[in-house]
Coordinates of C-alpha atoms and ligand atoms in Angstrom, one line a residue:
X601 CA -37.8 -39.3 -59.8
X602 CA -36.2 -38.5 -56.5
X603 CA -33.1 -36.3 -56.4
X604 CA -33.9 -33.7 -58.3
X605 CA -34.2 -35.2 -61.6
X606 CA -37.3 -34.5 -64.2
X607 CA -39.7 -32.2 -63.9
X608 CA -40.8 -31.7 -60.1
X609 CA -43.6 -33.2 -58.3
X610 CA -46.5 -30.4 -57.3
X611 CA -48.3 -30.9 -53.9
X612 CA -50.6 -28.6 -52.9
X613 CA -52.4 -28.2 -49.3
X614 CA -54.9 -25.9 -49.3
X615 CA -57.5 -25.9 -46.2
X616 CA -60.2 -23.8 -45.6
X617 CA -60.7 -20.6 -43.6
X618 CA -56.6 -20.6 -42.6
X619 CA -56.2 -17.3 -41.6
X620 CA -52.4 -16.4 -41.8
X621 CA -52.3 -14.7 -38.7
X622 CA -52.9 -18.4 -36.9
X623 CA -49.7 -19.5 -38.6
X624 CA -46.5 -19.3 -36.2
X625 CA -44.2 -18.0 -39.3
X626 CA -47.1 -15.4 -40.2
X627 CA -46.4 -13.5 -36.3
X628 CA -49.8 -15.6 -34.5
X629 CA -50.1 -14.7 -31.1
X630 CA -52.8 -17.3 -30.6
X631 CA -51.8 -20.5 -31.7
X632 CA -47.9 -22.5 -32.6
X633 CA -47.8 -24.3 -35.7
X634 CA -44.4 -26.1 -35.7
X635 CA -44.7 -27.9 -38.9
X636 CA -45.8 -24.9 -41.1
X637 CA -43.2 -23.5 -39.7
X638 CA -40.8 -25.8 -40.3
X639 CA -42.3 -25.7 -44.1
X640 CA -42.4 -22.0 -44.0
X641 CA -38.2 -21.9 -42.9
X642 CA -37.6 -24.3 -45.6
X643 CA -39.1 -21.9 -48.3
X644 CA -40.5 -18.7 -49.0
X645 CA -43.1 -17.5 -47.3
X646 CA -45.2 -14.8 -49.3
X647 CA -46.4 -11.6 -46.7
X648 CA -48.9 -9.9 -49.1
X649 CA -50.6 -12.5 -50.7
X650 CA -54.7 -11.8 -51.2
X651 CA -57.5 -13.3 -52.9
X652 CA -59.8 -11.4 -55.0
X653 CA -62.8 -12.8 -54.1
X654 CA -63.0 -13.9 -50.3
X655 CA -65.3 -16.6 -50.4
X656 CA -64.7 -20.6 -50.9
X657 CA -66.4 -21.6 -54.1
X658 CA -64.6 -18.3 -56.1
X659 CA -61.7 -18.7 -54.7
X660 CA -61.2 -22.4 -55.8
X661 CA -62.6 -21.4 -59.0
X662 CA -60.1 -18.8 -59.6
X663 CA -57.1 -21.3 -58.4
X664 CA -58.4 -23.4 -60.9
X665 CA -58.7 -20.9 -63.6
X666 CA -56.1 -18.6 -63.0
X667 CA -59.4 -15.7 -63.7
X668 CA -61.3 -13.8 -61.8
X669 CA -64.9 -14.8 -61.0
X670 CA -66.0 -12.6 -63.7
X671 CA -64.4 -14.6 -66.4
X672 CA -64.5 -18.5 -64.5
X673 CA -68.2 -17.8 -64.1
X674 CA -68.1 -18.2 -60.4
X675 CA -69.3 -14.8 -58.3
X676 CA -70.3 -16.8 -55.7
X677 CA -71.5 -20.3 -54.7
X678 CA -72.8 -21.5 -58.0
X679 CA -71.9 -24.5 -60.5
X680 CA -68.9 -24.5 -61.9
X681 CA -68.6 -25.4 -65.9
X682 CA -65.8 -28.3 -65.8
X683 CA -65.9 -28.1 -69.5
X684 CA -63.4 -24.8 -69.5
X685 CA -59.9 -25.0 -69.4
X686 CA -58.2 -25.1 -65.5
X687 CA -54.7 -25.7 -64.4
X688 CA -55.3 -29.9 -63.7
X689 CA -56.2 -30.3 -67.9
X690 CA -52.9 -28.4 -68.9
X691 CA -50.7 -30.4 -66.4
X692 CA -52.3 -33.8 -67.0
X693 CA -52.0 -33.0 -71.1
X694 CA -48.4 -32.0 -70.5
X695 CA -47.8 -35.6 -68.7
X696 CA -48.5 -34.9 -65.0
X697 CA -50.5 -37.4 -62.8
X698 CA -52.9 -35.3 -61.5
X699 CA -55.0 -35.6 -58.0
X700 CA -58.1 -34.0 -56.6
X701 CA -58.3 -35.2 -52.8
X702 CA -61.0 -33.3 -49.9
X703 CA -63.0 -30.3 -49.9
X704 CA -63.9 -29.3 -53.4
X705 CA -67.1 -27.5 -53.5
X706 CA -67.9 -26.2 -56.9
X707 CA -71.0 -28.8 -57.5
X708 CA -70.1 -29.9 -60.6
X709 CA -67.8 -33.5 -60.5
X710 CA -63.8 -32.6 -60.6
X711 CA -62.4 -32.5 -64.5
X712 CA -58.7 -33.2 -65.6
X713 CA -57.9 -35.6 -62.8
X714 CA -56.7 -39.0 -63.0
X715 CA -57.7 -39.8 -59.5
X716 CA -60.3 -37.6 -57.4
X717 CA -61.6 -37.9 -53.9
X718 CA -63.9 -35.2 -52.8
X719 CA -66.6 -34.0 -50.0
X720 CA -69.9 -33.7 -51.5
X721 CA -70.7 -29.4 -51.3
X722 CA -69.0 -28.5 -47.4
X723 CA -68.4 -32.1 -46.1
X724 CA -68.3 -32.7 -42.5
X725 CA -65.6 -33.5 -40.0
X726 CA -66.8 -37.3 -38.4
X727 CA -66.9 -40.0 -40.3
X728 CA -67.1 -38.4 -43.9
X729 CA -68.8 -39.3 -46.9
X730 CA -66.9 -38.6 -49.8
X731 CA -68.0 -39.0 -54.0
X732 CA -65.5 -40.8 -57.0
X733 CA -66.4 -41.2 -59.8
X734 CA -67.4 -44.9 -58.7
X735 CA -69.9 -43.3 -56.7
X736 CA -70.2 -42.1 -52.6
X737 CA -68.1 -43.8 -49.6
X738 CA -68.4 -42.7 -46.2
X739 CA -64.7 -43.5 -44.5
X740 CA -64.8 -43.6 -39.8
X741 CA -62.9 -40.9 -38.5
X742 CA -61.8 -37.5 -38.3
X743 CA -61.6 -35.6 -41.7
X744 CA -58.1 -33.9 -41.5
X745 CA -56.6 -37.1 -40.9
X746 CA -58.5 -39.0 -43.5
X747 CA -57.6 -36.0 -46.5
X748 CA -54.1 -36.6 -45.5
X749 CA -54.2 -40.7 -45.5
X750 CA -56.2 -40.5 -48.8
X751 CA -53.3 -38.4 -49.9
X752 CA -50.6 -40.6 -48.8
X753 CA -52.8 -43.5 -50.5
X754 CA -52.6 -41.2 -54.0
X755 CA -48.9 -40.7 -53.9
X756 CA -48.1 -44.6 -52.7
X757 CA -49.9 -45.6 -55.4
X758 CA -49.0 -42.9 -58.4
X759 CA -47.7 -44.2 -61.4
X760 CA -43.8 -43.6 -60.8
X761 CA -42.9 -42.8 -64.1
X762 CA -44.7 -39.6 -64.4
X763 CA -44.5 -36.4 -62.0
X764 CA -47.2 -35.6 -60.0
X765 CA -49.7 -32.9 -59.3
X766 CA -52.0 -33.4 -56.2
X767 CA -54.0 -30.9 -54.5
X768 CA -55.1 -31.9 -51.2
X769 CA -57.6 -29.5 -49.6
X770 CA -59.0 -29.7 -46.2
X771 CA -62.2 -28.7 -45.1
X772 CA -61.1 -27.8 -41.5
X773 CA -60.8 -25.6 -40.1
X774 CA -64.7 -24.2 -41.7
X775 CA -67.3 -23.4 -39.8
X776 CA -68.9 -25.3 -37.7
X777 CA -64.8 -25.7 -36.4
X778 CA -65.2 -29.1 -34.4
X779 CA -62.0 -30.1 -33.1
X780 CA -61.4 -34.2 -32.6
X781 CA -61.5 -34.8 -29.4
X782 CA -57.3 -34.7 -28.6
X783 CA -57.1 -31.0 -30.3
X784 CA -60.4 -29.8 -28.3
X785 CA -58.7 -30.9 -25.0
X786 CA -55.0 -29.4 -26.2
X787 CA -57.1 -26.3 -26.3
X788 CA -60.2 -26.6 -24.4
X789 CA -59.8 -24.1 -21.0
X790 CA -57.1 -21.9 -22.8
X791 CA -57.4 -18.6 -22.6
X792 CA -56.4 -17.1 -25.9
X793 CA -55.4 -13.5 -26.4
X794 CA -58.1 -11.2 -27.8
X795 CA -57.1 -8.9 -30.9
X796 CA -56.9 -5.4 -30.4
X797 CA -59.8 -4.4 -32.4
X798 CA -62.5 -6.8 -30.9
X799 CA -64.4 -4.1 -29.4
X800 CA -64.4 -2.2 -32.5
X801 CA -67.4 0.6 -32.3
X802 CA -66.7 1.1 -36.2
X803 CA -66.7 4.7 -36.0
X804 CA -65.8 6.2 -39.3
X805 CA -67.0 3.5 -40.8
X806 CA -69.9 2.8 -43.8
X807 CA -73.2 1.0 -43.3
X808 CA -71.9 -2.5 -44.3
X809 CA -70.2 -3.4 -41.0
X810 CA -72.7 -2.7 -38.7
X811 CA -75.2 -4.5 -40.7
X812 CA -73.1 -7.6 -41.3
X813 CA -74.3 -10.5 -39.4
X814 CA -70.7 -12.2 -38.5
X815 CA -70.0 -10.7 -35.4
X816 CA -68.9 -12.3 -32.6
X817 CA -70.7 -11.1 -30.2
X818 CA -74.0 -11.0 -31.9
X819 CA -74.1 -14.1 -34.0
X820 CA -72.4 -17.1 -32.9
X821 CA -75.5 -19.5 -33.0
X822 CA -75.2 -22.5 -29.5
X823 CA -74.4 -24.9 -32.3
X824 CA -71.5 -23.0 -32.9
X825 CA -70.7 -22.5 -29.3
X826 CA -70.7 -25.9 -28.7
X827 CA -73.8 -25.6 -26.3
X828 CA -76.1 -28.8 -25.6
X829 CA -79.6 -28.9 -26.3
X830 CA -81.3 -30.3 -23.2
X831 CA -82.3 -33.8 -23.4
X832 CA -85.7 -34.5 -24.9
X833 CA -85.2 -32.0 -27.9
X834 CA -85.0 -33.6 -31.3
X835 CA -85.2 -32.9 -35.0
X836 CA -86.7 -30.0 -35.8
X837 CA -86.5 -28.5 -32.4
X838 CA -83.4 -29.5 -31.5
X839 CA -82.0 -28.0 -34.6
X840 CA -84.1 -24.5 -34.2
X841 CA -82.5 -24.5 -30.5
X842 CA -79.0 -25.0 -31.8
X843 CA -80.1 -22.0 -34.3
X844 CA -80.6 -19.4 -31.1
X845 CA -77.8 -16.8 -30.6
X846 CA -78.1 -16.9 -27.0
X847 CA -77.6 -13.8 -25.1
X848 CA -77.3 -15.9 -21.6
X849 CA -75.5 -18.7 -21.2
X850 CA -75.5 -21.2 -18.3
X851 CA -71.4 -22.5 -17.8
X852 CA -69.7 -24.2 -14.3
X853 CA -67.1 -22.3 -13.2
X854 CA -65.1 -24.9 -10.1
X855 CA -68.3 -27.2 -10.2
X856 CA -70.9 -24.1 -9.7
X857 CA -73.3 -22.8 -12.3
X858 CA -72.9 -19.2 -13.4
X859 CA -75.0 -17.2 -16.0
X860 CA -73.0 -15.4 -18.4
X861 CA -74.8 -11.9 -20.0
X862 CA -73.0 -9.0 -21.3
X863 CA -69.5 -8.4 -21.3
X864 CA -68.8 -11.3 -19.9
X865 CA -70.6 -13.4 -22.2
X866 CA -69.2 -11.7 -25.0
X867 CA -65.5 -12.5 -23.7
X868 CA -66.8 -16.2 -23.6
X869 CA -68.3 -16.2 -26.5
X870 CA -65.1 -15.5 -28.5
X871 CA -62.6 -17.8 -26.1
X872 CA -65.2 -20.7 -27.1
X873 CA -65.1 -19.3 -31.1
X874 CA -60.8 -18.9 -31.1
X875 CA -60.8 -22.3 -28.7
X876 CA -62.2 -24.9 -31.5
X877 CA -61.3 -22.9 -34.7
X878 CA -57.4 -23.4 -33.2
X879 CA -58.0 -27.2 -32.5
X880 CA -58.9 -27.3 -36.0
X881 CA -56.3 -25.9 -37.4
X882 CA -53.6 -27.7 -34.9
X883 CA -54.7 -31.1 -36.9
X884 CA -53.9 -29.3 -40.2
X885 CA -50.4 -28.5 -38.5
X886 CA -50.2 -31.9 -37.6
X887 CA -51.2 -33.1 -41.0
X888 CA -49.0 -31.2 -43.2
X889 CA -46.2 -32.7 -40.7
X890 CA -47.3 -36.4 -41.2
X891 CA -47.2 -35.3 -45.3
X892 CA -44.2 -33.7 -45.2
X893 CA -42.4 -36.9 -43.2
X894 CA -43.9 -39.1 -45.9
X895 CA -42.0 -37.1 -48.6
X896 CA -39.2 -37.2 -46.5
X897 CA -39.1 -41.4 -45.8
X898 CA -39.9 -41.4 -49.4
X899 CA -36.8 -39.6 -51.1
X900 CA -39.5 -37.3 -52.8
X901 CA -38.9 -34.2 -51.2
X902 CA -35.9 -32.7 -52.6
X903 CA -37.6 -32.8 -56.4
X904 CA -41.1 -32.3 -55.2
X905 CA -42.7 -28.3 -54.7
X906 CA -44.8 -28.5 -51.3
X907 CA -47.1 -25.3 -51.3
X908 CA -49.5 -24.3 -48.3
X909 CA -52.1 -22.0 -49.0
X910 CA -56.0 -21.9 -47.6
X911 CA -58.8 -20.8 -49.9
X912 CA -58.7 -16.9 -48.4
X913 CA -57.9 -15.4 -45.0
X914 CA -60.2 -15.3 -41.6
X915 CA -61.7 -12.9 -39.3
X916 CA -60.5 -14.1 -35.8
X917 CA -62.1 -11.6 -33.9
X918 CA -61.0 -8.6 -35.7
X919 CA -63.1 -6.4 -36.0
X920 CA -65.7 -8.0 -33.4
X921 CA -66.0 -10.7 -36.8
X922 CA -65.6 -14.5 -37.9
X923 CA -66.1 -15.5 -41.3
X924 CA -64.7 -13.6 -44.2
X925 CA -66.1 -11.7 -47.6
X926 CA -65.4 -8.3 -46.8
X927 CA -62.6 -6.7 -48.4
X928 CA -60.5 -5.7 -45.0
X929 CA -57.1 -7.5 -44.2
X930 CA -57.6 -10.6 -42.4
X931 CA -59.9 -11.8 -44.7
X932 CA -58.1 -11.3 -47.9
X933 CA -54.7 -12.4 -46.7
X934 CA -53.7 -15.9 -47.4
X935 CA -50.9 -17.6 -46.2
X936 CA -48.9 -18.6 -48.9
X937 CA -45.5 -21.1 -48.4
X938 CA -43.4 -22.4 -50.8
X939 CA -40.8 -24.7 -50.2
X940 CA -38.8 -26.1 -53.6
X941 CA -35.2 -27.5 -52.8
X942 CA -32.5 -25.9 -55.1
X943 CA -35.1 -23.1 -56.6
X944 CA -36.7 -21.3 -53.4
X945 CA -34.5 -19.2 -50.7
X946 CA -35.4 -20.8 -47.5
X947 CA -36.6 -18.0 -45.0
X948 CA -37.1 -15.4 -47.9
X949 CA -40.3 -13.1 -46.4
X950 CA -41.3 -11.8 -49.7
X951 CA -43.2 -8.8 -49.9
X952 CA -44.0 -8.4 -53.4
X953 CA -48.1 -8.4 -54.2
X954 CA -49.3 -12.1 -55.1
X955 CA -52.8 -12.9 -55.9
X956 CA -54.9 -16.5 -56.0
X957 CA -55.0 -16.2 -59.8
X958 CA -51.1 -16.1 -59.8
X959 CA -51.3 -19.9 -58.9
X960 CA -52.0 -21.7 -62.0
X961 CA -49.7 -19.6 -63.4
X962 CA -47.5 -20.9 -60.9
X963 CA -47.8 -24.6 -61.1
X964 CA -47.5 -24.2 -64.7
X965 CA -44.1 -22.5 -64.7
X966 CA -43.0 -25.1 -62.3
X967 CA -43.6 -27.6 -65.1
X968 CA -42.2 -26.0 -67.5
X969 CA -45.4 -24.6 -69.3
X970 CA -46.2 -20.9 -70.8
X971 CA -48.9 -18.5 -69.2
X972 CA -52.5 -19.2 -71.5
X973 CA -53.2 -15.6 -73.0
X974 CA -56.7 -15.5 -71.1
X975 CA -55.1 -16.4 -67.6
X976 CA -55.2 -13.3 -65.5
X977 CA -52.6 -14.3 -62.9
X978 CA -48.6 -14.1 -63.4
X979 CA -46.5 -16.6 -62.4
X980 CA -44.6 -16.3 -58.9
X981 CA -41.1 -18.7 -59.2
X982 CA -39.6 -15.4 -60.3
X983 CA -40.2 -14.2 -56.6
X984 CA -39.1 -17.3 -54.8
X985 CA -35.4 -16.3 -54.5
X986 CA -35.1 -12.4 -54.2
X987 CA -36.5 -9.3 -54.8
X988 CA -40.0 -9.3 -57.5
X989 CA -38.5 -8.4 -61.0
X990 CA -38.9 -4.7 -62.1
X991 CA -42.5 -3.7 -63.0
X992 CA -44.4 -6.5 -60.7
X993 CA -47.8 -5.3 -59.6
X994 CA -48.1 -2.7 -56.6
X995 CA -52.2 -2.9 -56.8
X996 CA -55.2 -5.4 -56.9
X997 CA -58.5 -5.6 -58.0
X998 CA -61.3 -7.0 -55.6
X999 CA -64.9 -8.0 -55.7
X1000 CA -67.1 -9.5 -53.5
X1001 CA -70.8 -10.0 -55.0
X1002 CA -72.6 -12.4 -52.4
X1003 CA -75.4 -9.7 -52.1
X1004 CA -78.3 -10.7 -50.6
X1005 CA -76.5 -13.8 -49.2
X1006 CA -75.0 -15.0 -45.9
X1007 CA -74.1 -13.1 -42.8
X1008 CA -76.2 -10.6 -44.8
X1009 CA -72.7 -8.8 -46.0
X1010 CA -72.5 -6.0 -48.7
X1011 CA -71.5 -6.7 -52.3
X1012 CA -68.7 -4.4 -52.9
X1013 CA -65.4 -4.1 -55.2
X1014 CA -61.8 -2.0 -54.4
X1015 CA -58.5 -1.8 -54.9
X1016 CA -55.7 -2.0 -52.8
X1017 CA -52.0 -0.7 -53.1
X1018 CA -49.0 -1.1 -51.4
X1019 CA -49.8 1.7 -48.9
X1020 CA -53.4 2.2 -49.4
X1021 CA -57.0 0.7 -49.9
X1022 CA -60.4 1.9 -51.6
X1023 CA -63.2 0.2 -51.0
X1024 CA -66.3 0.8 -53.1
X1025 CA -70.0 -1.0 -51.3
X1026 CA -71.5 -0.3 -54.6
X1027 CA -75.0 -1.2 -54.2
X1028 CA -75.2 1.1 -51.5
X1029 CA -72.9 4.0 -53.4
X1030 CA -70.7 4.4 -50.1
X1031 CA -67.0 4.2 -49.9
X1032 CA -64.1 3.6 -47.6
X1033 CA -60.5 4.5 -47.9
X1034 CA -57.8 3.6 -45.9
X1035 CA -53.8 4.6 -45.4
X1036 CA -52.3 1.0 -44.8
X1037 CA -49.2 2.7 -43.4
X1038 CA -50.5 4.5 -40.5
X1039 CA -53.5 2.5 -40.3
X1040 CA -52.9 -1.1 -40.6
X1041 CA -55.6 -2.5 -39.0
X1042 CA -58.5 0.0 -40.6
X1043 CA -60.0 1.8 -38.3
X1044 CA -60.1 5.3 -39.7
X1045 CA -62.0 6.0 -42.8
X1046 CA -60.5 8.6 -44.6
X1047 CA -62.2 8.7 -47.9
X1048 CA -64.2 12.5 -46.7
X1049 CA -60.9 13.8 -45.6
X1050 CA -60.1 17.1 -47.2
X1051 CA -56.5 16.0 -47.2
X1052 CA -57.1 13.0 -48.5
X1053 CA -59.1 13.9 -51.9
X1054 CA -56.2 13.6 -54.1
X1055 CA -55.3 10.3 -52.9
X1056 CA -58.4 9.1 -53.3
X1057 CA -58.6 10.3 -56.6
X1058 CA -55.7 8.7 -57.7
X1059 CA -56.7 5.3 -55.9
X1060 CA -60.2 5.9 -58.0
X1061 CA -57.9 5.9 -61.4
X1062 CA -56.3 2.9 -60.4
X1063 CA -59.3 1.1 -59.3
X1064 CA -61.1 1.9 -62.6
X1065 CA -58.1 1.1 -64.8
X1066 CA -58.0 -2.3 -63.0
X1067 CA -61.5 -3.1 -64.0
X1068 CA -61.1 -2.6 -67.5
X1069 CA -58.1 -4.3 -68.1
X1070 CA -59.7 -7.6 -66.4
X1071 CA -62.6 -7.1 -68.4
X1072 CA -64.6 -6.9 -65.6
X1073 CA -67.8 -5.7 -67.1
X1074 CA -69.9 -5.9 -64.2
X1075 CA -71.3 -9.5 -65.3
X1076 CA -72.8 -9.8 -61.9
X1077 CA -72.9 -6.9 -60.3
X1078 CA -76.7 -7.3 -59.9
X1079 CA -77.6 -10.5 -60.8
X1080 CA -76.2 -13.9 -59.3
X1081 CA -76.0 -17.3 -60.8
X1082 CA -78.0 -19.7 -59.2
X1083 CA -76.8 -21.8 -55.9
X1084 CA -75.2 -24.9 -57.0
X1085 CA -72.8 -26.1 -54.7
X1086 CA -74.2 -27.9 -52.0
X1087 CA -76.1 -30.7 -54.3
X1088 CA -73.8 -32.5 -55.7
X1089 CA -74.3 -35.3 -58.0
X1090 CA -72.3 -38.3 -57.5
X1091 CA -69.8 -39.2 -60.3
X1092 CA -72.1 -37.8 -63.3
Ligands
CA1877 CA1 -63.2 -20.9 -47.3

């Protein structure tokens, strides 16, 4: 099928935590990703693309769906029903070969693949296990490289009579971001610039931030600074002393030991956080290259659409945070590339609003196949060569409902407009609004300006209209399914 003949091949890379802003064609200032670069000059790359729901299990639920959690019945890290429709059923129905390979994590086994691969609930990154449906192999090495030669292995082996559709999802770089051992030492001793709202004192700001537990400063447990339990701990202890957030820590600076407290701890705390996450995400850079040469050796890349996305966006210090959830900027950006020879305008920024239900959509335009009535997404080819046809969205709907849950974050839903945001922490009846224009990185709450009242009465409107038309009936605004991620049976 090379040379641009049939219908064309879908490959989809998708890791986990990618903020966009450590992605050299996104502006990083911390990290250089040549070969998403490279994929990001040979296609489109999409500037204001966000997820509606910035947390893994709902976001891969929605990808899969094309609906918010609402309707896919995934608020937050709960089983997902593989008996509904997805994206994978209507491409394998429609003659695709379809794929599932790496990080999954929706409990329930993968439906409407002919071949899937996965990490049982979050995987880890040496010397995986992984479930088939033939049951549970653990495969030596690191996992990066092993999602991308279990890829390879899916496309060698594809039956070459049909296209393909494989998504290939990495767990790096997640939480607890450990590096193999050549990334760590590319990076280990770097100093990496800090953002400019690290320090934030959140000032303006509601409760929710302050009472978040993902804070750089505060949180980061030893086993996420890569400390070592002294010798002699084990089991249960040794795990409750990787558990500490330590508030002194022992280093060698030039051979001598030095106790770190306070500011200066705090600057070492997020060089060790930015050091490993960047590792990680240097073998995904790596990765996508060794994919995108295989394509290349293989004539398959001028009739086959390579996508990079990652599941939602990442605090890298902003803020003073890691993690995600919350509704503010890093976190619900995702980087979004497309590259599709002949259809997409290499180097096109495109500005236009896409959202993570837009991708099945997506994929299924590429093939050829209409929009399902109950998808909520639209379809983004018609963006990948110019300007967004008239009437494309200018506003989103959010919600984040993982409330009590981790880092002890505040359920909360908003919208957000070309120029502007409303977030609503409604639990805690508390709002935020913020002018994206003179404010990009939200640090001025304006929603008890004077000034501001009929702008936020208008964002209000929006926000409310939104709701209704996705049927968003507050399904779980106060009750939450069941955990049901992390358990996963093996090919039942
Ligand atoms: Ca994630």
């Amino acid at each position: 099928m090379a040379g641009g003949q049939g219908r064309p091949n879908i490959l989809f890379i998708m890791s986990d935590d990618h903020a966009a802003h450590a992605i050299g064609a996104y502006g990083s200032r911390v990290n250089r990703t040549p070969n998403l670069d490279r994929l990001a000059a040979s296609g489109v790359r999409f500037v204001n693309c966000f997820c509606v729901n910035s947390i893994c299990s709902p976001s891969r639920a929605t990808i899969l769906t094309g609906k918010y959690s609402h309707l896919n019945g995934v608020p937050t890290f709960n089983r997902f029903d593989g008996s509904q429709p997805t994206v994978a059923k209507y491409l394998r129905a429609a003659g695709y070969y379809t794929g599932m390979i790496g990080k999954w994590h929706l409990g329930s086994d993968p439906t409407g693949f002919d071949q899937w691969t996965i990490l049982p609930g979050q995987g880890v990154y040496d010397n995986p296990a992984f479930l088939t449906p033939n049951g549970r192999r653990v495969i030596q090495g690191y996992v990066t490289d092993i999602i991308t030669d279990l890829a390879i292995d899916f496309l060698s082996h594809r039956p070459k009579d049909k296209p393909f559709f494989l998504m290939c999802h990495h767990k790096a770089p997640h939480r607890p971001w450990d590096p193999d051992a050549r990334h760590r030492a590319m990076f280990a001793g770097l100093q990496i610039p800090e953002p400019a709202t690290l320090r934030d004192d959140y000032a303006t700001r509601t409760d929710a931030i302050r009472e978040c537990t993902q804070k750089v400063f505060k949180d980061l447990t030893r086993r996420d600074l890569k400390l070592e339990p002294p010798a002699g701990l084990s089991g249960e202890a040794r795990n409750e002393w990787l558990r500490v957030k330590p508030t002194e820590v022992e280093v060698r600076v030039e051979g001598q030991a030095r106790t770190l407290r306070g500011d200066a701890l705090d600057a070492w705390k997020y060089q060790r956080y930015l050091q490993d996450y960047l590792a990680c995400v240097q073998s995904i850079d790596d990765n996508v290259g060794r994919l995108l040469d295989w394509l290349d050796r293989n004539g398959l890349s001028a009739n086959t659409v390579v996508i990079y996305t990652s599941d939602q966006g990442f605090f890298l210090g902003d803020h003073g945070l890691y993690d995600k959830r919350f509704m503010y900027e890093a976190s619900v950006r995702m980087p979004f590339l497309v590259r599709w020879p002949g259809v997409a305008k290499p180097g096109l920024a495109q500005e236009a609003m896409a959202i993570n239900p837009d991708f099945a959509p997506t994929f299924l335009d590429i093939a050829g196949l209409e929009t399902p009535a109950d998808m909520q997404g639209r379809s983004l080819a018609p963006l990948l060569n110019g300007p967004a046809p008239a009437g494309w969205r200018t506003s989103y709907y959010y919600r984040y409902y993982h409330d009590p849950g981790d880092h002890n974050t505040r359920a909360h839903y908003g919208v957000r407009t070309m120029t502007h945001k409303l977030i609503y922490f409604w639990k805690k009846h508390q709002w935020e609004m913020y002018d994206l224009t003179k404010d990009p990185d939200e640090l001025h709450n304006l929603y008890l300006d004077p000034a501001q009242q009929e702008t936020v009465a208008a964002l209000k409107r929006e926000l409310y209209r939104l709701k209704r038309e996705l049927k968003d009936d507050d399904q779980y605004a106060y009750e939450q399914p069941p955990p049901g991620v992390d358990a996963q049976a093996t090919g039942k």
